Amino acid sequence: MRNVKAAVCVKCGAEFDAGHDTYTCAKCGGVLEIVYDYEYIKSRLTKEILTSSKDFSIWRYIELLPIEEGARLSPLRGELRCMLRAGWSPLYKTEALGEAMGLKNLHVKDDGLNPTSSLKDRASAIAAVRALHAGKDTVACSSTGNAASSLAGAAAAMGLKSVIFVPERAPIGKVTQLLMFGATVISVKGNYEQTFRLSAAAIEKYGWYNRNAAVNPYLSEGKKTVSFEIAEQLGFNSPDYVALSVGDGCTIAGVWKGFKDLYAVGLIDKLPRLISVQAEGCCPVNRAIENNSPIEWMDENTLADSIAVGAPRNGDKALAAIDESNGITVNVSDEEILAAMRLLGKTSGVFAEPAGAAGTAGLIKAAKQKRIPEDALVVSLVTGNGLKDIASAQLATKLPAPKAAGIGAANAAGFSSRLIHIEPDMDLLNPLLLHPQYP
Ligand SMILES: *Cc1c(COP(=O)(O)O)cnc(C)c1O
Ligand SMILES: [Zn+2]
């Protein structure tokens, strides 16, 4: 890759070839970061080139992505592989929503409009292309839901198999998406951390392509395209603030990297401040910033399942993004998230899942506390679509509480033969995976 210099360890500085699928530092185990040759990219990614581009997807910015030339081509026919269109979601100037929270220049970036309805599609597109290029036929990840459904969708489009580990609390809409896309679903009777560990053990044992954002440094490279789009949609300007929800920390790290990339190639002339929003019931990243202490694990007490991450795996990158951007932290209650869902819907026609609206909820709170100047240029990033989690939307709209229909119930009803409901234990999983119908 002429545009990429190396994959560099953030801890010890060791350099690795970014063409191979190196995930963590072979010397110290630290996470890697992809470093680009900005001088080379500068002449190939100008305002003029971008403005005349007819590619309205993340591949518009291929010069700033870790993709081998030709990796997107079918090996047999030399044509572009079938791919879902990820990226280029709309940026709306939302005056009524701005007025409701006392901001004069508010925009909403609706990433719920991606092909499988969340921002995660940006990362999964990169994962699927790199998996194919590495000669893998199966991709896998653990996820609270959206990473999983996006990976399963991208894999289906490209003829890859997928094995997905979800904690059993994953909303049924997201699990349904997985089964629609033909994934093998392993629903783990435990929390996200237990799900993650089981997936890591299985991925290692079976040699699948690993789309766990915790260790795969190429994923935040996909997520950063959301910042490229925000800046381009604002006429190659950086906003003053970007508000978004934080779980594992990969998204906020990607958002920050995106703006830094654009600054480095001269397409914007300043950087935004990030507003990191977490749920009060699960805010290990924000708590570390507020107490100026290392990240300590927390319980996962929030209905915003996509950001209920008690042990964030990209915590250090997230802390660095908040620090370097002179960022702001805001923690919100579930009630504030549900109120933000209603306000977003009512004032702008944007329907967000709880984690998707949490960024907006944090912005409402920060604006009320006068922490954001009223004429600042602000972008609220909506990360996932509300139709994925109807039960929460029913709570938000005060419809009668939905009947419990968790994965356990669905499984008992013979919902799908591809759905394995299991304790977090490799010894139980192994014999099941030997069955010819899996993965
Ligand atoms: C994954 C996700 C987030 C948070 O991203 P992290 O990388 O886990 O911090 C926020 N909102 C939605 C809808 C998500 O799916
Ligand atoms: Zn290292």
PDB file of C-alpha atoms and ligand atoms in Angstrom, residues 120 146 223 245-251 306-307 353 355-356 383-384, ligand 1:
ATOM      1  CA  LYS A 120     -20.596   0.005  12.260  1.00  0.00           C
ATOM      2  CA  ASN A 146     -24.507  -3.655  15.539  1.00  0.00           C
ATOM      3  CA  LYS A 223     -15.177   4.507  11.163  1.00  0.00           C
ATOM      4  CA  SER A 245     -21.879   8.125  22.307  1.00  0.00           C
ATOM      5  CA  VAL A 246     -18.993   5.978  23.548  1.00  0.00           C
ATOM      6  CA  GLY A 247     -18.955   2.274  24.392  1.00  0.00           C
ATOM      7  CA  ASP A 248     -15.844   0.349  23.499  1.00  0.00           C
ATOM      8  CA  GLY A 249     -14.127   3.559  22.363  1.00  0.00           C
ATOM      9  CA  CYS A 250     -13.358   2.532  18.788  1.00  0.00           C
ATOM     10  CA  THR A 251     -15.816   5.013  17.273  1.00  0.00           C
ATOM     11  CA  SER A 306     -24.712  -0.669  22.078  1.00  0.00           C
ATOM     12  CA  ILE A 307     -22.741   1.413  24.581  1.00  0.00           C
ATOM     13  CA  GLU A 353     -31.855   3.547  18.857  1.00  0.00           C
ATOM     14  CA  ALA A 355     -27.145   4.437  21.886  1.00  0.00           C
ATOM     15  CA  GLY A 356     -27.795   6.313  18.650  1.00  0.00           C
ATOM     16  CA  THR A 383     -24.973   6.163  15.305  1.00  0.00           C
ATOM     17  CA  GLY A 384     -27.819   3.665  14.922  1.00  0.00           C
TER      18      GLY A 384
HETATM   19  C1  LIG B   1     -20.996   0.565  18.635  1.00  0.00           C
HETATM   20  C2  LIG B   1     -21.923   1.686  18.812  1.00  0.00           C
HETATM   21  C3  LIG B   1     -21.579   2.846  19.525  1.00  0.00           C
HETATM   22  C4  LIG B   1     -20.279   3.031  20.241  1.00  0.00           C
HETATM   23  O1  LIG B   1     -19.118   2.716  19.509  1.00  0.00           O
HETATM   24  P1  LIG B   1     -17.834   2.162  20.296  1.00  0.00           P
HETATM   25  O2  LIG B   1     -16.820   1.961  19.251  1.00  0.00           O
HETATM   26  O3  LIG B   1     -18.253   0.877  20.940  1.00  0.00           O
HETATM   27  O4  LIG B   1     -17.470   3.181  21.305  1.00  0.00           O
HETATM   28  C5  LIG B   1     -22.518   3.837  19.620  1.00  0.00           C
HETATM   29  N1  LIG B   1     -23.725   3.728  19.043  1.00  0.00           N
HETATM   30  C6  LIG B   1     -24.091   2.648  18.335  1.00  0.00           C
HETATM   31  C7  LIG B   1     -25.435   2.597  17.731  1.00  0.00           C
HETATM   32  C8  LIG B   1     -23.201   1.584  18.195  1.00  0.00           C
HETATM   33  O5  LIG B   1     -23.589   0.513  17.510  1.00  0.00           O
END
